[in-house]
Tab-separated table of C-alpha atoms in Angstrom:
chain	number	residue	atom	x	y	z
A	1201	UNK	CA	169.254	121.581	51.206
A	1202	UNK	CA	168.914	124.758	53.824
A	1203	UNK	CA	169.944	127.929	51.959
A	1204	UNK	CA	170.689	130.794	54.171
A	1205	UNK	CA	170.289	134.358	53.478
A	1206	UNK	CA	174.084	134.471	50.954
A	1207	UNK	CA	172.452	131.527	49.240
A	1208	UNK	CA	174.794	129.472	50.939
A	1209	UNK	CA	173.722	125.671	52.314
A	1210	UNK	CA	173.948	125.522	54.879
A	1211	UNK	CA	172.607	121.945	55.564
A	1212	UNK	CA	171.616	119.102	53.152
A	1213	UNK	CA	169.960	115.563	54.171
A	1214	UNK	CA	170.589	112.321	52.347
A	1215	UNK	CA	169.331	108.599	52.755
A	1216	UNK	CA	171.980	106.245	52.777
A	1217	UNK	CA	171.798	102.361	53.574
A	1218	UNK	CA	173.619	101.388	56.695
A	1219	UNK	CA	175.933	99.649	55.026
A	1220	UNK	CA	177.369	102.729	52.888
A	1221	UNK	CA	177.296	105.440	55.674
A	1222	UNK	CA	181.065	105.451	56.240
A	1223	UNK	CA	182.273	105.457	52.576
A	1224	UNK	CA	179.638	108.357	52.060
A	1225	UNK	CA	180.908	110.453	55.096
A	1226	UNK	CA	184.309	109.800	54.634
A	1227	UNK	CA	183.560	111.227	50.614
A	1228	UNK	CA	181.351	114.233	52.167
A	1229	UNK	CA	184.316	115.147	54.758
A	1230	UNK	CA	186.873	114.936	51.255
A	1231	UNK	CA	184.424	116.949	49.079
A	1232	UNK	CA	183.678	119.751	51.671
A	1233	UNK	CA	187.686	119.646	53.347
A	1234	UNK	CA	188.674	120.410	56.678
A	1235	UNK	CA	186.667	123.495	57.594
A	1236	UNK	CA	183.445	122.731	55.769
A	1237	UNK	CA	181.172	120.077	57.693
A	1238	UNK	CA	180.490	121.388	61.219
A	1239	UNK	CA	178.244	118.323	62.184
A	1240	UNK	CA	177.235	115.294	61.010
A	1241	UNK	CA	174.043	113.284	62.736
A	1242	UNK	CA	172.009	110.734	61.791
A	1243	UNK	CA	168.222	110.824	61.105
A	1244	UNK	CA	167.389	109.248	64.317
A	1245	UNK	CA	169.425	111.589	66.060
A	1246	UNK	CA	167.501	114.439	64.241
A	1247	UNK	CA	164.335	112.847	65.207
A	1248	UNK	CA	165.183	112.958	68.845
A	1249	UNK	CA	166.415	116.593	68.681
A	1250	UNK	CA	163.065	117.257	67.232
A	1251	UNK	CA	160.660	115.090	69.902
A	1252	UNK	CA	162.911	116.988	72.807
A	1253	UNK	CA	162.092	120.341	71.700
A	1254	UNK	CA	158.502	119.417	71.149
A	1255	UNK	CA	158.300	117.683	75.352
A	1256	UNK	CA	159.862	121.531	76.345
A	1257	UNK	CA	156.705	122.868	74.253
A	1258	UNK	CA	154.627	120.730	76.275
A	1259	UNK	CA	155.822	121.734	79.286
A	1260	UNK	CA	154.677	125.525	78.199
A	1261	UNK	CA	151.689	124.272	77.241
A	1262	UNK	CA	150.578	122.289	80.600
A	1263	UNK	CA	151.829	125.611	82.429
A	1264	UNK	CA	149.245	127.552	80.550
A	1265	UNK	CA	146.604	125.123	80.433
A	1266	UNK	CA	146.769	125.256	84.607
A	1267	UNK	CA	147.055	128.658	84.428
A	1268	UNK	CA	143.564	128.459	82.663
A	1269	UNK	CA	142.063	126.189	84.830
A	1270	UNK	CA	142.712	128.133	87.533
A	1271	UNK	CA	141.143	131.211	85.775
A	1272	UNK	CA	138.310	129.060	85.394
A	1273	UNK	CA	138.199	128.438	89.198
A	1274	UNK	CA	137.877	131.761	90.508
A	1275	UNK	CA	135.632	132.451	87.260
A	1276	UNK	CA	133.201	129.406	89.160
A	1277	UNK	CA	134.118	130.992	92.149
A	1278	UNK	CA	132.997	134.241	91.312
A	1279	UNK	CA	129.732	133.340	89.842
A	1280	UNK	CA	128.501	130.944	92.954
A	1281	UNK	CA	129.134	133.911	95.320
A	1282	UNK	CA	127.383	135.962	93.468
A	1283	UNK	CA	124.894	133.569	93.039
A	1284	UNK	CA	124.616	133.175	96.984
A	1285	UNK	CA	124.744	136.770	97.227
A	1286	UNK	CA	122.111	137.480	95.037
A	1287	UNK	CA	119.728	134.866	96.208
A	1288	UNK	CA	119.821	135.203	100.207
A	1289	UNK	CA	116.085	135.825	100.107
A	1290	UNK	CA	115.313	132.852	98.419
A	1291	UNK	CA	117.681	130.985	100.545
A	1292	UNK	CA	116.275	132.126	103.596
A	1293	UNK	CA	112.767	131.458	102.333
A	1294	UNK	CA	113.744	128.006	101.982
A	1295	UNK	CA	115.425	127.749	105.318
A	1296	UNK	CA	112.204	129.241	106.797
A	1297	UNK	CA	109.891	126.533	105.240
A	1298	UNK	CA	111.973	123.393	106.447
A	1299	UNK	CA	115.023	123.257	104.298
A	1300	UNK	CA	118.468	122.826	106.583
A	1301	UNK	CA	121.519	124.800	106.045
A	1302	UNK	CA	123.110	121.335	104.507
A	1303	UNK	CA	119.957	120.871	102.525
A	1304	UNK	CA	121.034	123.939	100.731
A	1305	UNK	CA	124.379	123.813	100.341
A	1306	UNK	CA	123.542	120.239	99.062
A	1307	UNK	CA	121.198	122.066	96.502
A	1308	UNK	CA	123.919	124.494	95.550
A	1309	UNK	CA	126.583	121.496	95.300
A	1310	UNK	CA	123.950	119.336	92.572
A	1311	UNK	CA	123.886	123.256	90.832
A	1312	UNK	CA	127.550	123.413	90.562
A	1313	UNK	CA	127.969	119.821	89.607
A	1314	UNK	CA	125.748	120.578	86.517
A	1315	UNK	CA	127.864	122.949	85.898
A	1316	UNK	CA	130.652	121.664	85.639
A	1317	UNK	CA	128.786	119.101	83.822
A	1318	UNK	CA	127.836	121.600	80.948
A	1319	UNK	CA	130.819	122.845	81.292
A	1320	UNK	CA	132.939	119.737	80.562
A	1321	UNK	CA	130.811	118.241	77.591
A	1322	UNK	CA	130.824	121.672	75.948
A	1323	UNK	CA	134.532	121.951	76.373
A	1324	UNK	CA	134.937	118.664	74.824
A	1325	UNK	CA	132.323	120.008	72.102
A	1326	UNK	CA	135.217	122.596	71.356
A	1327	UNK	CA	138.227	121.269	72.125
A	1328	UNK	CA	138.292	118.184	70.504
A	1329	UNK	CA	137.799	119.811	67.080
A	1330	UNK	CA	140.996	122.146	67.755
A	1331	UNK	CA	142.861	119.502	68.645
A	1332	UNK	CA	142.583	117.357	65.936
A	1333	UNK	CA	143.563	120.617	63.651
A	1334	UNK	CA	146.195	121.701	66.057
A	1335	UNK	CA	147.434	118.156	66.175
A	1336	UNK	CA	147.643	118.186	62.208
A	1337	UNK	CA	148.981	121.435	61.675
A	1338	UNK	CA	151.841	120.373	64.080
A	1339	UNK	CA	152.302	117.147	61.669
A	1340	UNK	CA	152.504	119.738	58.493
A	1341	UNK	CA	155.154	122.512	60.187
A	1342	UNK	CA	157.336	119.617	62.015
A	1343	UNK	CA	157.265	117.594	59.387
A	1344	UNK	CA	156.869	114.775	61.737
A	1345	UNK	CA	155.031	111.582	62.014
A	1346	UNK	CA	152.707	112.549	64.940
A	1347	UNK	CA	149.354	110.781	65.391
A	1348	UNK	CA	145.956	112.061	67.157
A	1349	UNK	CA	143.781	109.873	68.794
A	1350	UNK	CA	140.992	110.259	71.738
A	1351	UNK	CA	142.147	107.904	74.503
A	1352	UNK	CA	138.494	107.556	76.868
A	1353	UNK	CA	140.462	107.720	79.829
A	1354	UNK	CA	141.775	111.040	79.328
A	1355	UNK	CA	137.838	112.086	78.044
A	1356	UNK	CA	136.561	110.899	81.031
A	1357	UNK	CA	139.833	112.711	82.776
A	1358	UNK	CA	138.291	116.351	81.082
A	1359	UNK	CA	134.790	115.720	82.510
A	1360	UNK	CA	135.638	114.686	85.845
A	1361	UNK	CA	138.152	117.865	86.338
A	1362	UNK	CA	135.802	120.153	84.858
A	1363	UNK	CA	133.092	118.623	87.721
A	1364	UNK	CA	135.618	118.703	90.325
A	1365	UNK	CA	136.601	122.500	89.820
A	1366	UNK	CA	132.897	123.173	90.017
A	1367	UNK	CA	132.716	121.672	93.400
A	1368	UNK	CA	135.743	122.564	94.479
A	1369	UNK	CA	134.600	126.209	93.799
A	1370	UNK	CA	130.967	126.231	95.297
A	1371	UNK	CA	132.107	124.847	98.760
A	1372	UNK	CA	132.430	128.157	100.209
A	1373	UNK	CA	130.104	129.772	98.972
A	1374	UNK	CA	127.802	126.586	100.433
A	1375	UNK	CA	129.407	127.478	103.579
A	1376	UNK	CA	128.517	130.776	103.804
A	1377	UNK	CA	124.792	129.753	102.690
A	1378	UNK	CA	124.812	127.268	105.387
A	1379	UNK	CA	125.235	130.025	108.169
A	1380	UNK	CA	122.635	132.363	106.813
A	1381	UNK	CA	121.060	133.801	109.853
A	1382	UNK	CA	117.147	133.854	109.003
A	1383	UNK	CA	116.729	137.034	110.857
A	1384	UNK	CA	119.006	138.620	108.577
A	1385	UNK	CA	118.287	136.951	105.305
A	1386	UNK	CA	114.357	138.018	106.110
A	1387	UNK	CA	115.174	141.835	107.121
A	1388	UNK	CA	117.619	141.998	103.635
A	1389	UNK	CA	115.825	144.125	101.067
């Protein structure tokens, strides 16, 4: 039963076999008389109502969860430019003893990569714990069957974006190392 707020039901579930469905509507349409029963659907009917609204969810949720990994772009982006930034000296240093511009944006690529690296295998850390929980408290509130499970290939998907936003945000700032002028890296501070 669903009672509203004049303690009226306003909805009420039964299990019938197939074979007694019609008999038991026909008796619920009698019992309840022309202006009483609104809608009648099946459980599998229900079901799919349910799974459709949960998909839109989704959708909400893979538009946020871009949103964040775009945060976490600039975020990279941010700190590997400051990163350059702040280490120009040592970067020209380098340069001065032998190193190549594409030796060091090579060195600041492997930096990134770790990175994202760290980053990946600690958001795994986190996030598979909250998903298993999230996952079950979505069972409890949609009252659902809905299973967890860790597929590998969507693991390995996780660590392999996480390493690819890290390299995707170092490449300019390994640009701009690579045409560090050594005159000007030398004369800075």
């Amino acid at each position: 039963w669903c009672i509203d707020a004049a303690d009226q039901a306003t909805a009420f579930t039964a299990r019938v076999p197939p074979d007694r469905q019609a008999p038991v509507i026909d008796q619920i349409r009698k019992a309840l008389g022309p202006q009483g029963l609104v809608s009648l659907r099946r459980g599998e009917e229900i079901g799919e109502g349910y799974l459709a609204d949960h998909d839109r969810d989704f959708v909400i949720f893979y538009a946020i969860l871009l949103l964040t990994v775009a945060l976490a772009a600039v975020g990279m982006l941010n700190a590997m430019v400051i990163s350059v930034l702040e280490r120009r000296r040592e970067i020209g240093l380098l340069r001065s003893v032998g190193l190549t511009g594409g030796q060091v944006a090579r060195m600041l690529l492997i930096e990134a990569g770790a990175f994202g690296i760290l980053g990946g295998l600690l958001g795994l850390a986190v996030g598979i714990p909250l998903a298993t929980v999230s996952a079950r408290a979505l069972t409890a509130l949609s009252h659902l069957d809905l299973s967890f499970e860790l597929a590998p290939r969507a693991l390995s998907a996780v660590l392999a974006g996480a390493i690819l936003v890290a390299l995707l945000a170092v490449l300019y700032p390994a640009l701009r190392a690579n045409r560090l002028r050594l005159s000007t890296v030398m004369r800075y501070e």
